[in-house]
Each structure stands twice: as structure tokens, then as C-alpha cells.
Tab-separated table of C-alpha atoms and ligand atoms in Angstrom:
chain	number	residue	atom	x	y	z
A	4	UNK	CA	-141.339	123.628	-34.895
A	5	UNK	CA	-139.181	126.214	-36.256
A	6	UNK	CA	-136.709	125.821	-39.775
A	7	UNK	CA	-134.140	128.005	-39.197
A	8	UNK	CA	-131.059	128.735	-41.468
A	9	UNK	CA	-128.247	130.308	-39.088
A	10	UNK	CA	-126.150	128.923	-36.230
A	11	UNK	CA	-127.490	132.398	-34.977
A	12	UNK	CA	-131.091	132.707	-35.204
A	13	UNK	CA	-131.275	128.867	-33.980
A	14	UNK	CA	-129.102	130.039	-30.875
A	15	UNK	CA	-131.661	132.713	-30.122
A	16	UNK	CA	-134.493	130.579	-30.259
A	17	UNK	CA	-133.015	128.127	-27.029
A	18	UNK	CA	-134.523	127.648	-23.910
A	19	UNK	CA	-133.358	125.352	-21.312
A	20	UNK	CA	-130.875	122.196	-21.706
A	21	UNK	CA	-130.436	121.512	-25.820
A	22	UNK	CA	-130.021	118.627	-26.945
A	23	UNK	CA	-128.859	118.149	-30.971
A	24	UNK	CA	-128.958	115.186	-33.357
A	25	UNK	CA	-126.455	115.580	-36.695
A	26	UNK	CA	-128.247	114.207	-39.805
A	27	UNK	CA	-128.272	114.376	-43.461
A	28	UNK	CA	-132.119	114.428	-43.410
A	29	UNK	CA	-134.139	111.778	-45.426
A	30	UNK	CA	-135.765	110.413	-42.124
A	31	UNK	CA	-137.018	107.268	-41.641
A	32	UNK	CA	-138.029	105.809	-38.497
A	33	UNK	CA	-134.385	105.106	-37.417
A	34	UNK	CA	-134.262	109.067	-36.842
A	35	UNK	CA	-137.002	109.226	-35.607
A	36	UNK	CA	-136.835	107.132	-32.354
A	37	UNK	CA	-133.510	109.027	-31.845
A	38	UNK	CA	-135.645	112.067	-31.777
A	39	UNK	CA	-137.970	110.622	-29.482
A	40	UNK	CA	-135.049	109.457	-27.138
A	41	UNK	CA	-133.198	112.913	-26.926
A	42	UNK	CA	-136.805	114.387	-26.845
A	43	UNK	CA	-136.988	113.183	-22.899
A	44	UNK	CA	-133.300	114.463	-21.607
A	45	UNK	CA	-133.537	118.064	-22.994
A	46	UNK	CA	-135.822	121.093	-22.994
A	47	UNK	CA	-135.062	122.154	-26.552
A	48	UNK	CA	-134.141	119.654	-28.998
A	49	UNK	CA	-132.311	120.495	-32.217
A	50	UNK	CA	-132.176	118.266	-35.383
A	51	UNK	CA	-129.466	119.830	-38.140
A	52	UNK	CA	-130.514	118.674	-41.452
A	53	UNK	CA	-127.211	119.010	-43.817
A	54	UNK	CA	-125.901	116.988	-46.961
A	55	UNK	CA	-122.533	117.708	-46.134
A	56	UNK	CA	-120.554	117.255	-49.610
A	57	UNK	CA	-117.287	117.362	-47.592
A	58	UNK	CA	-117.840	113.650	-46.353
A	59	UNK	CA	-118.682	112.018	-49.467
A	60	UNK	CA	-115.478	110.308	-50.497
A	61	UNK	CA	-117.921	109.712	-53.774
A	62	UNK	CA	-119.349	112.505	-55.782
A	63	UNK	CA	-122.135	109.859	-57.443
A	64	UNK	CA	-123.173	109.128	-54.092
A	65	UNK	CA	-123.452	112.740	-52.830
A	66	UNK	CA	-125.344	113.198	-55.971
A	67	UNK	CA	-127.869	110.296	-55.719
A	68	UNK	CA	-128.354	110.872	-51.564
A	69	UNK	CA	-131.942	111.312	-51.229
A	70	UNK	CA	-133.001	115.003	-50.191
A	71	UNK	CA	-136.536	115.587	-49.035
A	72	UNK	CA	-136.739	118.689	-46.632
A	73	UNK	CA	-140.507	119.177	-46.855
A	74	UNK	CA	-140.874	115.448	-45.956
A	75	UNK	CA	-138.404	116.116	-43.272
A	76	UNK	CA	-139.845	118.709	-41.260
A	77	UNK	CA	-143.303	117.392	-41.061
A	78	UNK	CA	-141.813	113.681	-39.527
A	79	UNK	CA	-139.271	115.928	-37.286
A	80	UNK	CA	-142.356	118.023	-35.836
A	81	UNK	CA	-144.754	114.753	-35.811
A	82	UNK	CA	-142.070	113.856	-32.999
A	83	UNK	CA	-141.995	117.036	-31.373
A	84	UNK	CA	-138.762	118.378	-32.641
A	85	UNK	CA	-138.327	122.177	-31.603
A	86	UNK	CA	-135.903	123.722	-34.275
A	87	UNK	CA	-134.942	122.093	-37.514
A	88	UNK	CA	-131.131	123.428	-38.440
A	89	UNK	CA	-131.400	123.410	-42.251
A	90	UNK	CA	-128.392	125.455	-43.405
A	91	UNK	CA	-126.865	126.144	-47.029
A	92	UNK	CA	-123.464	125.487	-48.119
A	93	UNK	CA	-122.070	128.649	-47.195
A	94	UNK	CA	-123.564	129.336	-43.975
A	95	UNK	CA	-121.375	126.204	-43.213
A	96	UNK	CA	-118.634	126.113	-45.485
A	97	UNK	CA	-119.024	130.638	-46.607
A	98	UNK	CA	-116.273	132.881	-45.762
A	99	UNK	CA	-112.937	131.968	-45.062
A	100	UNK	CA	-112.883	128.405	-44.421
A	101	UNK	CA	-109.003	126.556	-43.959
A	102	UNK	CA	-109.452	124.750	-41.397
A	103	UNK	CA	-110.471	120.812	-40.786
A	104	UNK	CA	-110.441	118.557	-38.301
A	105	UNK	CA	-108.513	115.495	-38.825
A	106	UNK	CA	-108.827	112.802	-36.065
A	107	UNK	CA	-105.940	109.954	-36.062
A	108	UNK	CA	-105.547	106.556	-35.274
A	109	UNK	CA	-109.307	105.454	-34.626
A	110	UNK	CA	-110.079	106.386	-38.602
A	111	UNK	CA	-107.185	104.228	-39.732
A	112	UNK	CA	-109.263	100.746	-40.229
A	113	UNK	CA	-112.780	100.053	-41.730
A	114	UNK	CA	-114.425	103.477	-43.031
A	115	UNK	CA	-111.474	105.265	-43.077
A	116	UNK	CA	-109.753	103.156	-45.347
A	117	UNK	CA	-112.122	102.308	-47.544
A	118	UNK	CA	-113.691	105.901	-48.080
A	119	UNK	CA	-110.400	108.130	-47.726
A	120	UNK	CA	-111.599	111.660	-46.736
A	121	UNK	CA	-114.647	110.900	-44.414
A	122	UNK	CA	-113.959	111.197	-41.180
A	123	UNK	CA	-112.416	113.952	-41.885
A	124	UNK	CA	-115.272	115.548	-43.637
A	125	UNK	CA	-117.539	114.438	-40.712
A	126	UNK	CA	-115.286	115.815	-37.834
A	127	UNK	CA	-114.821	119.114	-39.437
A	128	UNK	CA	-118.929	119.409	-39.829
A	129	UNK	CA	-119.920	117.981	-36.604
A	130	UNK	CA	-116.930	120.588	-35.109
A	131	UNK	CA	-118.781	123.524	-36.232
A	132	UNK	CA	-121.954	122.088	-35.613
A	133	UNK	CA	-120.696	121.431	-32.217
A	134	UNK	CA	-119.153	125.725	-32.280
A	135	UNK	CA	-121.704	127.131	-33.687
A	136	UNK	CA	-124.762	125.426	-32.537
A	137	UNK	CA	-123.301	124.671	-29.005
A	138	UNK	CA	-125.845	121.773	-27.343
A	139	UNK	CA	-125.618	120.668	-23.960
A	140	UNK	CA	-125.961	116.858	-25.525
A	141	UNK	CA	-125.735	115.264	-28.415
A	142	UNK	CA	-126.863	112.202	-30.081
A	143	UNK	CA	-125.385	109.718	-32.593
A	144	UNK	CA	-126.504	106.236	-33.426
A	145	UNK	CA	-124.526	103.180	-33.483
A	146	UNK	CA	-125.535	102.083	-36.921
A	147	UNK	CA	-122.261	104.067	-37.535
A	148	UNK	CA	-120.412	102.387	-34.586
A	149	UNK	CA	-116.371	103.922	-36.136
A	150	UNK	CA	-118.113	107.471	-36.573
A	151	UNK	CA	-119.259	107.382	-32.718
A	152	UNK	CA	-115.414	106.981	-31.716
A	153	UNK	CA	-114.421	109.254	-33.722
A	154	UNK	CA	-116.824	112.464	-32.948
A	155	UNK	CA	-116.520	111.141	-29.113
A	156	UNK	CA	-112.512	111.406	-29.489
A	157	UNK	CA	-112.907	114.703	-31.512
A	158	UNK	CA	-115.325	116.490	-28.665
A	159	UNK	CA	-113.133	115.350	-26.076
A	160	UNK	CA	-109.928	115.927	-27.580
A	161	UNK	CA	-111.300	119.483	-28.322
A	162	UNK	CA	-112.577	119.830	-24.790
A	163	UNK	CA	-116.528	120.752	-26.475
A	164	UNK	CA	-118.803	120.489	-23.208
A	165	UNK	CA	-121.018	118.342	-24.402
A	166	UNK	CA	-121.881	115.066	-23.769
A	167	UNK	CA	-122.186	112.938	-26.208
A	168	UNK	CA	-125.487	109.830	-26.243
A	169	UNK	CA	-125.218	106.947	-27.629
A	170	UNK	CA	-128.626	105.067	-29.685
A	171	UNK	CA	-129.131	101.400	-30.540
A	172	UNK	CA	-129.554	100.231	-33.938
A	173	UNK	CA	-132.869	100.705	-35.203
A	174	UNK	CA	-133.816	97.678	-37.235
A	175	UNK	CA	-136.400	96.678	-39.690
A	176	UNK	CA	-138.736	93.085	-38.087
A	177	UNK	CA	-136.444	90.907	-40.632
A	178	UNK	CA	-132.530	92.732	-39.147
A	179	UNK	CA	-131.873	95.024	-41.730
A	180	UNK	CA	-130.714	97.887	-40.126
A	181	UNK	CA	-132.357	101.330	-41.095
A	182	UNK	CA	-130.210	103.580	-43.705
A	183	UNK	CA	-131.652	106.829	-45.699
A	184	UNK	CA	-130.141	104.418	-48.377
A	185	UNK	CA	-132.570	102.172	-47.949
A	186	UNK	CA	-134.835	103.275	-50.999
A	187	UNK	CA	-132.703	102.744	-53.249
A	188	UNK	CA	-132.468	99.394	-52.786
A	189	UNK	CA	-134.483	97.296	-55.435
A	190	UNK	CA	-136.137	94.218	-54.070
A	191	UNK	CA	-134.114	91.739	-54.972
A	192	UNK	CA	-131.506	93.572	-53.161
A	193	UNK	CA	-133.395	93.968	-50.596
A	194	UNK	CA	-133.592	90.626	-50.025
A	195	UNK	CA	-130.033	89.960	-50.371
A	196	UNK	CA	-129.133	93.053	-47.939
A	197	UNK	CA	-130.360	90.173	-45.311
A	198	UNK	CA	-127.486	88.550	-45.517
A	199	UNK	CA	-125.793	91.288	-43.506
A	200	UNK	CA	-127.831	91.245	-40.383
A	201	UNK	CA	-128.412	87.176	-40.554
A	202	UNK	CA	-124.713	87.118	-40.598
A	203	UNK	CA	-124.126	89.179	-37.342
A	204	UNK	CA	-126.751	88.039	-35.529
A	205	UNK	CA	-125.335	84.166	-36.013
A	206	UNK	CA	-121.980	85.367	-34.706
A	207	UNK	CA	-124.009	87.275	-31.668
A	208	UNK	CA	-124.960	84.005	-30.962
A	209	UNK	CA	-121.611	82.033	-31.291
A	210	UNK	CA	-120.684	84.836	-28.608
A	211	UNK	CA	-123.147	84.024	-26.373
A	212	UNK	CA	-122.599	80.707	-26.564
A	213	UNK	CA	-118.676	81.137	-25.553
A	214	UNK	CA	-116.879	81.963	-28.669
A	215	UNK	CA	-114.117	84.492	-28.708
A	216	UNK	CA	-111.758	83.940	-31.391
A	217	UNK	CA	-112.461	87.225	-33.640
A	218	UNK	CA	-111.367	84.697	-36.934
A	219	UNK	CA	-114.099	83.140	-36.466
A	220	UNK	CA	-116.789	85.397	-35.538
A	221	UNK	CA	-115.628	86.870	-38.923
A	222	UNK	CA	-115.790	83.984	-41.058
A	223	UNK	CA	-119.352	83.306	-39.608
A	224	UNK	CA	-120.458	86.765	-40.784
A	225	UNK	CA	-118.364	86.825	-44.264
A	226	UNK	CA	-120.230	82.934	-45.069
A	227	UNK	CA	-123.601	84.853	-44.853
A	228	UNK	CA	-122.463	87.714	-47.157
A	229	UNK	CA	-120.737	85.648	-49.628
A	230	UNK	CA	-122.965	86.501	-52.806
A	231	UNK	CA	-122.290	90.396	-51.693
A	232	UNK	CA	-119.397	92.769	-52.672
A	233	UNK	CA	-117.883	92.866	-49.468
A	234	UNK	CA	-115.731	95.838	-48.197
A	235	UNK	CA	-114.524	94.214	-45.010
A	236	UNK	CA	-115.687	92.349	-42.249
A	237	UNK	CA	-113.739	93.055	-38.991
A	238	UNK	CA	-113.611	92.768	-35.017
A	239	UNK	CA	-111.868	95.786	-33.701
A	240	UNK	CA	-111.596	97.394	-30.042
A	241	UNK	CA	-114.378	99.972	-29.186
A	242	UNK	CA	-111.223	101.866	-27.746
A	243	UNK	CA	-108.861	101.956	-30.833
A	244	UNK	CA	-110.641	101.083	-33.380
A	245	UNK	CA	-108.007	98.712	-34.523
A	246	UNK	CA	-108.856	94.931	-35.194
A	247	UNK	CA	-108.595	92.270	-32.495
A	248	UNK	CA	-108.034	88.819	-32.350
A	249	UNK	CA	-110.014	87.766	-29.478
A	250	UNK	CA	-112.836	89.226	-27.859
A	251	UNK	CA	-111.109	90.470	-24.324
A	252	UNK	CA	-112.621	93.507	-24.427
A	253	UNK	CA	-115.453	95.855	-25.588
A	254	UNK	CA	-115.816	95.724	-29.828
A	255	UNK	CA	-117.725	96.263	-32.398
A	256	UNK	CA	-118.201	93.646	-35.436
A	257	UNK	CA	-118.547	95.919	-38.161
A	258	UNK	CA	-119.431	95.274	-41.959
A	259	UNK	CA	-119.526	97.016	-45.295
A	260	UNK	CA	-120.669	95.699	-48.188
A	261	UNK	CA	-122.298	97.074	-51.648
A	262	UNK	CA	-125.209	95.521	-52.509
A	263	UNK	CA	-127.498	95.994	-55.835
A	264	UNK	CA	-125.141	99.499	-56.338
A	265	UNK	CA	-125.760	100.413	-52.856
A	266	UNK	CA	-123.097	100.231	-50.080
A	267	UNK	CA	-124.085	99.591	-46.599
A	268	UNK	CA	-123.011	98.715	-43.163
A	269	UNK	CA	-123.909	97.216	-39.910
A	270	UNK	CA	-122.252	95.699	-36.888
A	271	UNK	CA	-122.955	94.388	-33.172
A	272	UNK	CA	-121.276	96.457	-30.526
A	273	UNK	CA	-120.202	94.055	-27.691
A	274	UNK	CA	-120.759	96.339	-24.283
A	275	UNK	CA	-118.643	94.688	-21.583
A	276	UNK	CA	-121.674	93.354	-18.656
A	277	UNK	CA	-120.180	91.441	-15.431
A	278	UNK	CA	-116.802	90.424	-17.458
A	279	UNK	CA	-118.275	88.903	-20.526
A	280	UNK	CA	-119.527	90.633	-23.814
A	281	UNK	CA	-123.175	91.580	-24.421
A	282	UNK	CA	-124.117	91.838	-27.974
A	283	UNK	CA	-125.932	94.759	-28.849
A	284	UNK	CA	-128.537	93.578	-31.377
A	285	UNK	CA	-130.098	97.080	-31.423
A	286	UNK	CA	-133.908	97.727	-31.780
A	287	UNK	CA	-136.271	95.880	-34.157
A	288	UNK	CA	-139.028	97.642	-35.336
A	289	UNK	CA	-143.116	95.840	-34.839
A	290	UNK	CA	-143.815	96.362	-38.666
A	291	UNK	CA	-141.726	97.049	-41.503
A	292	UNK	CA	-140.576	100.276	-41.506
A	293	UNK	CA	-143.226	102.486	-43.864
A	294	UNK	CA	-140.314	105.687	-44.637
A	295	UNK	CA	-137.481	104.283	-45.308
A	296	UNK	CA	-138.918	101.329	-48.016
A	297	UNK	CA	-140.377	103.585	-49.793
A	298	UNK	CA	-139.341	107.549	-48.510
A	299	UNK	CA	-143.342	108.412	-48.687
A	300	UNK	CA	-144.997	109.441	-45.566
A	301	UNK	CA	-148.001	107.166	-44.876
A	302	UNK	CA	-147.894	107.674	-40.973
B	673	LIG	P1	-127.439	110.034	-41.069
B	673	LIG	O1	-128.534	110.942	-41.472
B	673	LIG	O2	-127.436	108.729	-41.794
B	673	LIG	O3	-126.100	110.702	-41.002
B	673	LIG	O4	-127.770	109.632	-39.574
B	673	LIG	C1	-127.926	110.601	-38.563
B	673	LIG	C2	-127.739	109.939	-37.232
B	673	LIG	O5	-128.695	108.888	-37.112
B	673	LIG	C3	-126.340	109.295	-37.072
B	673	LIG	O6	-125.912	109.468	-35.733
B	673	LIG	C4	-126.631	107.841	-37.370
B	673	LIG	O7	-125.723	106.972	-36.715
B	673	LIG	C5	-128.028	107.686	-36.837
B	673	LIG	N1	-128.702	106.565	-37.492
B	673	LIG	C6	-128.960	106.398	-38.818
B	673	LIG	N2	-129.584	105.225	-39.045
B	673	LIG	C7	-129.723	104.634	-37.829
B	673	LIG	C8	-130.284	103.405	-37.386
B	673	LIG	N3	-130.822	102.520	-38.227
B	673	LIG	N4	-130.260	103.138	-36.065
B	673	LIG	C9	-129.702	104.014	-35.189
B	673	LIG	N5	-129.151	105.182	-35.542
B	673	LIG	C10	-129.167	105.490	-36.839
């Protein structure tokens, strides 16, 4: 595996179909099984590693996001990443730099309420990731269902040819979904973080078993997260990204709450299968997750 440091020299190093996942680094095994997926549809597979300080609506939580690029690199080539896109600011940002990409309408509810700024800080990265780096595919996970829409509007909208994969949830045995934010969580915390997952997964199962009144599915998750700070909890349309009172239609139940000074979220995305919804309760992992409960490598 290579570490390179230009959109350039990583453009010269391609061979074949390339295939790139967007991260801020800090792997844990989340990540990881996204490398492993994107491994198998392309010849040269690309993982940008970049705090991006234009997305963080709040400067104490750019400041406290773990960074660990040694770490990094070793789990990226232990899963047989090829090039490891670790840029500084101004390679990015250098030069003259006016221009952002702002995408409407989908960032209105959820994220892009409650952190004003984001999406547009993540649209205007992933755009010159998307220029500069120019994959054939790329990959983003549905732990950040909203940010999915909006960098699949954005490369559409901007007519990038590339298509754009979608990854299940990676999950720790007990539901809590993987997040570099993870370690920071104390253990008491940690234990109330379950309240998030419990919470969805009850109203994956009020689905299954026929409910579709989004009011409801709602309450079921905001009961379970009642001792947490809670951002929102909301049912919105996969296509708009605006809420939804019944569940006609593909969604995502999406949540965002702070717990023990960290904020988090999670949701089930409900695919559409022969008419009815299919909760997607992502991937649960065999054995608690080693990386991100502690950020030490012990694989
Ligand atoms: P991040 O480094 O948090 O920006 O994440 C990089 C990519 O990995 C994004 O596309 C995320 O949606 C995805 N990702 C992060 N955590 C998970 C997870 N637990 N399951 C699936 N995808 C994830």
C-alpha cells in the first residue's frame, strides 16, 4: 500500500477500475468491512483519509476528532487497500478556493438543521474528491443515511461518472452502531448509547409486524432514548429527505442524540421488497468490536 499526498501522484499510481471510500480516518472495523466490500468490485481501491474542518459545524468537535494515521494505514493495508489519499489542508483547500457546493432541499431536515454548514462542507470535499481523484465507484455507508442522499444528488446533479455503493450499518453484537466517536464514549455512556439501537430495532419490529403510522414508530424509538439529549427522532422519505407520516414508501428512521458529551446517530433504512418495507438492521459484528472501544490495534 502506497500513502500518497496529491490528487496527482495518486492518479498516476491507477490501474484498472478504482474504486474510492471518503473517510476521516480513525478506522474501526465499520471501515474496514467497507474496504473489504469495495475491495471485490474494483482493481485499485482508494481510501482518502481527511479531517475535513469545513464540515464541522463545531470547532470543539473538529478539535477532539480522533486522528491516528499510523494506526490507519497499517488496518487499511491489513485489508488490502492499494493507495491511502492522506492530503493536507492546502492540497485540498490551497490556492484559490471560492467555490462550494451547496445541495438543497434534501439537507433541509435532520443534520442539516441541527449542524448548519455540513452538508455543505461535505459536498464541497467529496466534489473535489470526486474531480480530483476521479473513481469509477464510490462507497458510502448508511450509518449516515441523509449524507448518502445528499452526495448521490450532488454526483448526479453534477453529472460525476461515478457510481455511487451503498454499505449496511456495521454494528457492534449488542446494536450500537460503529462511529470513530466511539472512544470517547465512557462506559456508562456506553451503556446508555444502547438505548439508540434498542429503540430502532423495537420500531423495526412494529414494522414488520404491520405498523405504518410514522408517529408512532417515532414515539417507540424516542421512549427508548428518553434519559438521552435527543436531537430529533424522525421518519422521512429516502427520496426527499423530508418527514413522512406514514410509511408508503422507502425511508429512513433516523436519530441524533448526545450522549455522555458525545453526539451520535443511527437509523433503519426501510428498502421497498415486493410492496412492503424491509428494515435494514445493518450488520452485527461476532465479537465486540476491538478498534473502535478502545482505538488500539489488537488484531
Ligand atoms: P467517516 O470516517 O465517519 O466519515 O466514515 C467514512 C465512511 O464510512 C462514510 O461513508 C460512513 O457512512 C461510513 N461508516 C462509518 N461508520 C459506519 C458504520 N458503522 N457502518 C457502515 N458505514 C459506516
Amino acid at each position: 500500500m502506497e500513502i500518497t499526498r496529491t490528487f496527482s501522484a495518486t492518479r498516476d499510481r491507477y490501474r484498472g477500475t478504482v474504486g474510492l471510500i471518503p473517510t476521516l480516518g480513525f478506522f474501526h472495523e465499520g471501515h474496514l468491512r467497507l474496504m473489504e466490500m469495495l475491495r471485490d468490485r474494483c482493481d485499485t481501491l482508494v481510501v482518502s483519509l481527511f479531517v475535513n474542518p469545513t464540515q464541522f459545524n463545531d470547532p470543539s468537535d473538529f478539535d477532539a476528532y480522533p486522528r491516528a494515521e499510523g494506526r490507519d494505514s497499517a488496518l487499511a493495508e491489513g485489508v488490502g487497500v492499494d493507495i491511502l489519499f492522506a492530503p493536507g489542508v492546502a492540497e485540498v483547500y490551497g490556492g484559490i478556493s471560492v467555490t462550494t457546493v451547496e445541495v438543497t432541499g434534501v439537507t433541509d431536515e435532520m443534520e442539516g438543521r441541527h449542524r448548519p454548514g455540513h452538508f455543505v462542507g461535505v459536498a464541497t470535499v467529496v466534489a473535489k474528491l470526486f474531480a480530483g481523484l476521479q473513481p469509477d465507484l464510490a462507497m458510502f455507508g448508511r450509518k449516515d443515511a441523509q449524507q448518502l442522499v445528499v452526495l448521490r444528488s450532488m454526483a448526479s446533479d453534477l453529472r460525476f461518472p461515478i457510481e455511487i455503493v451503498e454499505a449496511p450499518i456495521v454494528r457492534e453484537p449488542d446494536g450500537l452502531a460503529l462511529s470513530s466517536r466511539n472512544v470517547r464514549l465512557g462506559r456508562e455512556a456506553r451503556e446508555s448509547s444502547l438505548a439508540i439501537s434498542r429503540g430502532l430495532y423495537q420500531a423495526a419490529e412494529q414494522v414488520d409486524a404491520g405498523e405504518r403510522r410514522g408517529e408512532r414508530l417515532e414515539e417507540t424509538v424516542a421512549r427508548s432514548m428518553k434519559r438521552l439529549d435527543v436531537d430529533y427522532v424522525k421518519l422521512a422519505s429516502i427520496a426527499t429527505m423530508k418527514p413522512i407520516d406514514t410509511l408508503d414508501e422507502p425511508a429512513v428512521l433516523a436519530v441524533a442524540a448526545t450522549v455522555g458529551g458525545v453526539r451520535l446517530i443511527d437509523n433503519v433504512i426501510f428498502d421497498w421488497v415486493d410492496g412492503q418495507p424491509s428494515p435494514d438492521r445493518g450488520l452485527l459484528l461476532d465479537t465486540r468490536s476491538k478498534l473502535a472501544a478502545n482505538g488500539m490495534i489488537t488484531t
